[in-house]
Tab-separated table of C-alpha atoms in Angstrom:
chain	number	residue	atom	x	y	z
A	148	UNK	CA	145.478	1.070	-215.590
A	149	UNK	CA	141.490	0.547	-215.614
A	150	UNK	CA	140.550	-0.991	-212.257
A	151	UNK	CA	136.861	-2.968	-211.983
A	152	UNK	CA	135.577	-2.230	-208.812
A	153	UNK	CA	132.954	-4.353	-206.208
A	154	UNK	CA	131.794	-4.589	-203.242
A	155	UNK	CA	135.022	-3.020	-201.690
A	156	UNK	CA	136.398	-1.162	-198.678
A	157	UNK	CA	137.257	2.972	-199.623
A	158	UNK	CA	139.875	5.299	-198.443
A	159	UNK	CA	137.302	6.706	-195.974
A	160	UNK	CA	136.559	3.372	-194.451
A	161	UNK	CA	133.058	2.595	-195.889
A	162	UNK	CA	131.704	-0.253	-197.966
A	163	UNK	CA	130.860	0.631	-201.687
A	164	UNK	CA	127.837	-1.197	-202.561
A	165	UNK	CA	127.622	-5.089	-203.732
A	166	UNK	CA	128.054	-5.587	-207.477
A	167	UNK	CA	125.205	-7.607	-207.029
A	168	UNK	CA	121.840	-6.505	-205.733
A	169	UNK	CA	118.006	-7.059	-205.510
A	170	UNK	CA	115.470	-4.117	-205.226
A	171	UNK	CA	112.176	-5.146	-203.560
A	172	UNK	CA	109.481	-2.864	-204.991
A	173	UNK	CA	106.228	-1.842	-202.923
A	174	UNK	CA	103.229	0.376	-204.460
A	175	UNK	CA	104.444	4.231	-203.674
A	176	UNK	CA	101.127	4.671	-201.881
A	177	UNK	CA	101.031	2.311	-199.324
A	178	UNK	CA	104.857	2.201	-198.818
A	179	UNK	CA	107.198	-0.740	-197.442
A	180	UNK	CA	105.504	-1.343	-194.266
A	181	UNK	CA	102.185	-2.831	-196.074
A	182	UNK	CA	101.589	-5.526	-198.148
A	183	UNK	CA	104.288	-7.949	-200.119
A	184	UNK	CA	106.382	-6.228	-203.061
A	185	UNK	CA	105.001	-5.139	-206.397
A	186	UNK	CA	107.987	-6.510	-208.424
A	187	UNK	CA	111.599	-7.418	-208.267
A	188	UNK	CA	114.967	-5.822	-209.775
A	189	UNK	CA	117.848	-7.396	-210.390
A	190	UNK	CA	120.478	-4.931	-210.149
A	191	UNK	CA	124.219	-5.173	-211.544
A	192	UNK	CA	126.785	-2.302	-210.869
A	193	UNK	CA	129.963	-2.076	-212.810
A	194	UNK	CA	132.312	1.222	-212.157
A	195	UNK	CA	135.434	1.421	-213.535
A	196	UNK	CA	138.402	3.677	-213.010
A	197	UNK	CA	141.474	4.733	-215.141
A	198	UNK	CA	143.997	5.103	-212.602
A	199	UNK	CA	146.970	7.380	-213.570
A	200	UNK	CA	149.854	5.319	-212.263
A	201	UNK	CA	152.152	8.348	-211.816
A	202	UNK	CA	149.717	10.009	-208.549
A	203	UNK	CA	147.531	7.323	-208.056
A	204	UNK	CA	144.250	9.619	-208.918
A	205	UNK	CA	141.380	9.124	-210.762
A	206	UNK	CA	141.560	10.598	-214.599
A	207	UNK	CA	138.543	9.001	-215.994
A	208	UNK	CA	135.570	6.710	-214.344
A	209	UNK	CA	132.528	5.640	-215.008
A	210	UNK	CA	129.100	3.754	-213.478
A	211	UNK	CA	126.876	1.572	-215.323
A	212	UNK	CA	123.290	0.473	-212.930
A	213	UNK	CA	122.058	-2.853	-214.950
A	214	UNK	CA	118.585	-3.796	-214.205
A	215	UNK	CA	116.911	-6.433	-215.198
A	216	UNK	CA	113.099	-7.370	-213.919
A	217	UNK	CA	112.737	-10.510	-212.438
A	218	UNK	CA	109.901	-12.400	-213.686
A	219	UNK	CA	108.169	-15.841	-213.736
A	220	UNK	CA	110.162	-18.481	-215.882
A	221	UNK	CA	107.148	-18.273	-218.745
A	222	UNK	CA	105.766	-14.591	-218.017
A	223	UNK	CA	105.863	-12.969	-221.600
A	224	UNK	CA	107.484	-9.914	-220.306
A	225	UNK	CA	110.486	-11.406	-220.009
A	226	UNK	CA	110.929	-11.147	-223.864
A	227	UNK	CA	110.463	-7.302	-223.752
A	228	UNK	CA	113.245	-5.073	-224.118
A	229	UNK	CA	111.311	-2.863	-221.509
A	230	UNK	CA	111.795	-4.868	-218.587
A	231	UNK	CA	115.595	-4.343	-218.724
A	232	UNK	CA	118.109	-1.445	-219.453
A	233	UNK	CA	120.637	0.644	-217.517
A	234	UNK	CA	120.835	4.074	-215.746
A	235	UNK	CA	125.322	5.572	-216.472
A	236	UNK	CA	127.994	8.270	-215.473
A	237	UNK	CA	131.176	9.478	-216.530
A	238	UNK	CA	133.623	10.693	-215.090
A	239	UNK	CA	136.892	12.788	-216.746
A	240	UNK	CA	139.551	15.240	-215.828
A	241	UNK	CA	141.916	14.951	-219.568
A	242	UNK	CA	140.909	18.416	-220.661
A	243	UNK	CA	138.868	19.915	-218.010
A	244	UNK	CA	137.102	17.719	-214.728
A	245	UNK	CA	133.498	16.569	-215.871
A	246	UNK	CA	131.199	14.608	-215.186
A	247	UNK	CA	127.985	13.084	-217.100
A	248	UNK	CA	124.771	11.663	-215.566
A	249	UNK	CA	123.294	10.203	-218.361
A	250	UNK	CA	126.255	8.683	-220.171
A	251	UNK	CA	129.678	6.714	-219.677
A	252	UNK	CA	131.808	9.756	-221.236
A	253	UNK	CA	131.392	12.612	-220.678
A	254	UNK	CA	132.011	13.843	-224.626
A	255	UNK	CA	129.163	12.056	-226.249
A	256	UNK	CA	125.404	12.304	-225.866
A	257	UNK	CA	123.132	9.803	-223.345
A	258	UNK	CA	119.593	9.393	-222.267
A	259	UNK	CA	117.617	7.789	-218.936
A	260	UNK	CA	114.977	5.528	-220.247
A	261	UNK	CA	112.734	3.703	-218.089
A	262	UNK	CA	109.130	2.140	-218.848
A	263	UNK	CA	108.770	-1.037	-216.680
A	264	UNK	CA	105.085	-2.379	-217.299
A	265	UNK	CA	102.945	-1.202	-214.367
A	266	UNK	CA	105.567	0.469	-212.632
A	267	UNK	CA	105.287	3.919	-213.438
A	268	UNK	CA	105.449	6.205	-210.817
A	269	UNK	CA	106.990	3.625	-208.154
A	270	UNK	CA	110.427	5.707	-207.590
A	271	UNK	CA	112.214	2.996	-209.792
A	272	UNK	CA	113.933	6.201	-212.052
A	273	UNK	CA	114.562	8.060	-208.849
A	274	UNK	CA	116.760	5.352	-207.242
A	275	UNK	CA	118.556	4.849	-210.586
A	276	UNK	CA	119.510	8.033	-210.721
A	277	UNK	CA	120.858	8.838	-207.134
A	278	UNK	CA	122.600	6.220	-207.637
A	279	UNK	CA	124.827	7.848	-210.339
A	280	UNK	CA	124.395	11.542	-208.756
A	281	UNK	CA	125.780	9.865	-205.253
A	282	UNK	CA	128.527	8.837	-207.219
A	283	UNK	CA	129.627	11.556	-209.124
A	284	UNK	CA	129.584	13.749	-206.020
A	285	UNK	CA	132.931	12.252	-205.335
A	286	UNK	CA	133.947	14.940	-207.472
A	287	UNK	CA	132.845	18.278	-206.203
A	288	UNK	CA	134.218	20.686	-208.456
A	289	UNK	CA	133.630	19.146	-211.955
A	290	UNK	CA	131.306	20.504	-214.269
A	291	UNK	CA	128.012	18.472	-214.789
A	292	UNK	CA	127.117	17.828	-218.266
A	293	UNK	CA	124.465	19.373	-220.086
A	294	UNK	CA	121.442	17.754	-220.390
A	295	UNK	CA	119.266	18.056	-223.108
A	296	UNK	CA	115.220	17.388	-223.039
A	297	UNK	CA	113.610	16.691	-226.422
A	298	UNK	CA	110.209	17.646	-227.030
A	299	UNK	CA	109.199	14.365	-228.371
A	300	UNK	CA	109.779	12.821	-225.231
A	301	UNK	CA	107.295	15.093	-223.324
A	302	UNK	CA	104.413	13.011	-223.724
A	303	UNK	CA	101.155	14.666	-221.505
A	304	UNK	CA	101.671	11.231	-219.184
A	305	UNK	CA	105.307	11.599	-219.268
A	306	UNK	CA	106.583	15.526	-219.441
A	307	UNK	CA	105.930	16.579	-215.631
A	308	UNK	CA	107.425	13.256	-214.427
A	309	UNK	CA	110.323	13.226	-216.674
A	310	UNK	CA	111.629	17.088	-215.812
A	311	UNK	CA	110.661	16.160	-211.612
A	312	UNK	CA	113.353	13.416	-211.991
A	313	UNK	CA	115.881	15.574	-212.963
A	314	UNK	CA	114.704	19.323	-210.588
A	315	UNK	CA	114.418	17.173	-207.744
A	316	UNK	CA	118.081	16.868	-207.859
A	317	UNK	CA	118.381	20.471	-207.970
A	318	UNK	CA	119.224	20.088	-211.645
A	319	UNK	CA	117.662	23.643	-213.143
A	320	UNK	CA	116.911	24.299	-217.413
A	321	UNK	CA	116.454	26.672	-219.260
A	322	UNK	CA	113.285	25.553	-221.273
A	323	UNK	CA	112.773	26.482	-225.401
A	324	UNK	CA	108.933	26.596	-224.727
A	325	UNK	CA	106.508	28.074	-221.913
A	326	UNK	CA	105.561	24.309	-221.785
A	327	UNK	CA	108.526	22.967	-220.820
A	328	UNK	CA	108.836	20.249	-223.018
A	329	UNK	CA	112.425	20.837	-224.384
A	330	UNK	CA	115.355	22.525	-222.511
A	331	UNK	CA	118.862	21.996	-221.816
A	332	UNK	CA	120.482	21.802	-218.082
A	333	UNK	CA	122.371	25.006	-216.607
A	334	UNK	CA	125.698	24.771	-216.087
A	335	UNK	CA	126.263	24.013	-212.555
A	336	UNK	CA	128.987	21.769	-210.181
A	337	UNK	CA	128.644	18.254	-209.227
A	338	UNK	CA	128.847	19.679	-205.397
A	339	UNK	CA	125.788	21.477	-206.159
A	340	UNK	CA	123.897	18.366	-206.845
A	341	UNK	CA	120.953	16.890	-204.271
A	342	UNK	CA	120.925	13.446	-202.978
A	343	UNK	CA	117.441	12.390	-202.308
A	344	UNK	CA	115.713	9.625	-200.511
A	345	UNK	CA	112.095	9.639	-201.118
A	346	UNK	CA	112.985	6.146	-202.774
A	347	UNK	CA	114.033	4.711	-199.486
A	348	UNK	CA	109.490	4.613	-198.688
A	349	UNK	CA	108.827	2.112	-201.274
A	350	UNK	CA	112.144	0.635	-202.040
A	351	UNK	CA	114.621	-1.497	-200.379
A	352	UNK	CA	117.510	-2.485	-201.052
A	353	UNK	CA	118.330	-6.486	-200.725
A	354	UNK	CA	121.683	-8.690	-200.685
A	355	UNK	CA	121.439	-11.030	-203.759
A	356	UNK	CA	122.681	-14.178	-200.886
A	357	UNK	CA	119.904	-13.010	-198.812
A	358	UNK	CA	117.439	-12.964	-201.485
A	359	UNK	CA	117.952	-16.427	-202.886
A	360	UNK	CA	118.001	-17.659	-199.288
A	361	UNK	CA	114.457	-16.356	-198.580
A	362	UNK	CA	113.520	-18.095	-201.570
A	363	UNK	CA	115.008	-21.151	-200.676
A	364	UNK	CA	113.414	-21.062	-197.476
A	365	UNK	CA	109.949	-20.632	-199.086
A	366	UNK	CA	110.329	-23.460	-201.633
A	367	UNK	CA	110.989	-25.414	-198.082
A	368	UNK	CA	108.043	-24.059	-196.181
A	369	UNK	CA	105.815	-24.644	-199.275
A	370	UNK	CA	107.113	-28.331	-199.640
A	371	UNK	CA	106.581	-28.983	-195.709
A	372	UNK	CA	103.139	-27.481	-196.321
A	373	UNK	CA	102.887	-29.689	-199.694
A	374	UNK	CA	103.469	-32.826	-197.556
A	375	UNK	CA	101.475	-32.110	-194.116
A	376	UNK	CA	98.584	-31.735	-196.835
A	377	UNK	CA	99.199	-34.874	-198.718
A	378	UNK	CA	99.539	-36.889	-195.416
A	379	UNK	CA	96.069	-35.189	-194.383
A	380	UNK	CA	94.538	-36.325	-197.574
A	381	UNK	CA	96.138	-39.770	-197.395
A	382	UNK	CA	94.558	-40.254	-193.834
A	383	UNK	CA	91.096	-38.908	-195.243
A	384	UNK	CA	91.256	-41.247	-198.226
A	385	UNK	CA	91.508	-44.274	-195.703
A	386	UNK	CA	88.677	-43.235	-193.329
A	387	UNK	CA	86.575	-43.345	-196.464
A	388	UNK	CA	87.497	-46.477	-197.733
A	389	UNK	CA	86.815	-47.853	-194.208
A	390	UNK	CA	83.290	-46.014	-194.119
A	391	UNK	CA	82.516	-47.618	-197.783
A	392	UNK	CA	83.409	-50.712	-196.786
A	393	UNK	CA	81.853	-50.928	-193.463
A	394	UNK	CA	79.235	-47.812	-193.267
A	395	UNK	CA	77.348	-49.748	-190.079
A	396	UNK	CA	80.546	-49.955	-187.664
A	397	UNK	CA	82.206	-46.481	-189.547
A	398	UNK	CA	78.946	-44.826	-188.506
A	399	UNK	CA	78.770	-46.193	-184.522
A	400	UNK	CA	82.744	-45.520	-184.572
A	401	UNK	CA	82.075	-41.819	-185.677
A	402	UNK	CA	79.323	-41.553	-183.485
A	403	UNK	CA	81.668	-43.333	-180.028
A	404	UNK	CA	84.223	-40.518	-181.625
A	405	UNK	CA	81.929	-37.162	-181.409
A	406	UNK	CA	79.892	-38.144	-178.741
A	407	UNK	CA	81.843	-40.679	-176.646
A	408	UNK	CA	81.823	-38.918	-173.029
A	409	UNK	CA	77.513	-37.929	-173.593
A	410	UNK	CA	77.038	-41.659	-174.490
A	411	UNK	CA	79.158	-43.172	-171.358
A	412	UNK	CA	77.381	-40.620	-169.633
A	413	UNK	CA	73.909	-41.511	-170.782
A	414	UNK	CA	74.524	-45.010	-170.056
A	415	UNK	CA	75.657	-44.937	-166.209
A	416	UNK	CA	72.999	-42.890	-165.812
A	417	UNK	CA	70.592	-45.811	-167.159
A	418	UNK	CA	72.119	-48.216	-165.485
A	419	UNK	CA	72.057	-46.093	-162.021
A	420	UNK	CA	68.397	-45.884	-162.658
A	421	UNK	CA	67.824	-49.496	-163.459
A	422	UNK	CA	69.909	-50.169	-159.952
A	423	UNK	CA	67.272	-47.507	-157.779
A	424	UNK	CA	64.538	-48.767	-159.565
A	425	UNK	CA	65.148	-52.448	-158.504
A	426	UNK	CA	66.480	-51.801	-154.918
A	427	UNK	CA	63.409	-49.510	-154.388
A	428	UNK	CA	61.066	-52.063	-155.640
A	429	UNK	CA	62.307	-54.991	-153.311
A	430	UNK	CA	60.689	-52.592	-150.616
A	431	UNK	CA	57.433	-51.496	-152.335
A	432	UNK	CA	57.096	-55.333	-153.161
A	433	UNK	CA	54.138	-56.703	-150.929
């Protein structure tokens, strides 16, 4: 039996994760406290299990991580195969219990591949891939897959970055070269693998509903904005037909307007003077 599985509750009482999720993406050197988000993943995770139906356990399983960039409708990236790809495990126990991190069974050959444009370095391949070491940890005692570096992926930008991703999961090789740009993995267990978190400064992780509901909520703000601005305009546009048509009584109105309470003020006092100066003259009057 091959069982899909979602957001769901487990036998220990926790949540797996949503099938569905967005990853907000800040700049690694300022982290998630400062500034708005470099970029946006769309991320879709599909495990399956092969459920033997005598016991009930798990005999194979595996974890695919689809991500997808979300861009602008008309952004040209969106037609480059860079922007998208996945991060997969595999789990088996038919001849011996293994598990793969870098491919769906754990017999063939896989790589991790990531070059998002401008998003090197942002812990994007990190996340991936504790992702699928957190979830092959649910089997302690299998044997992890070998993995395999080729040389002509150790590019000078990309060699140190590429083998980090890997030892910072505790995952050790022997290298061909004092360089290190080939090797394959030593054999260790999947309980001997590291869960990190350094992802968790520059990454979070968002609930698809939540996500579109933010955006909803700025389309609204933007179109209350839109119309407070329009109405401000339309008012603006009559004033200056008025002043065009009548630039005499639009100027003494603007004037009555600004300086209302000075001219009101002005004027009692003129007329209070005109009052003392005509009382005071009855008297002086021979």
């Amino acid at each position: 039996m091959i069982e899909l599985l979602g957001s769901r509750l487990k036998k220990d009482g926790t949540w797996s994760k949503p099938r569905l999720q967005v990853l907000e993406i800040y700049d690694r050197e300022k982290g998630k406290e400062a500034g708005e988000p470099i970029a946006h993943l769309l991320l879709e995770r599909v495990e399956t299990r092969r459920i033997d139906e005598r016991d009930g356990s798990v005999f194979e399983a595996s974890i695919e991580l689809r991500f997808q960039r979300i861009l602008p409708k008309f952004d040209a990236r969106r037609q480059s195969p860079y922007e998208a790809g996945s991060f997969v495990g595999g789990y088996s126990k038919l001849l011996e219990e293994r598990v793969s991190l870098t491919s769906t069974g754990v017999h063939g050959n896989g790589a991790v591949f990531m070059d998002l444009s401008g998003l090197r370095g942002q812990r994007i391949g990190t996340y991936l891939f504790n992702e699928v070491v957190t979830w092959a940890k649910q089997w302690p005692g299998a044997e992890v897959k070998a993995i395999t570096l080729n040389a002509g992926d150790a590019s000078p930008s990309n060699k140190v970055r590429r083998n980090r991703l890997y030892e910072q999961f505790n995952i050790a090789f022997s290298y061909d070269d004092s360089d290190n740009r080939s090797g394959t993995s030593k054999s260790m267990k999947a309980d001997a693998l590291t869960v990190v978190d350094t992802w968790e400064h520059n990454i979070v992780e968002r609930s698809l509903v939540d996500y579109i509901c933010e955006l909803a909520q700025r389309q609204h703000d933007i179109a209350s904005d839109l119309s407070a601005r329009e109405a401000a305009i339309k008012e603006l546009t009559h004033w200056r037909d008025r002043a065009t048509r009548h630039p005499l009584r639009w100027a003494f109105g603007t004037l009555l307007n600004r300086h209302g309470d000075r001219i009101v003020k002005v004027g009692l006092g003129g007329v209070f003077v005109l009052v003392l100066w005509n009382t005071v003259g009855r008297y002086l009057r021979p």
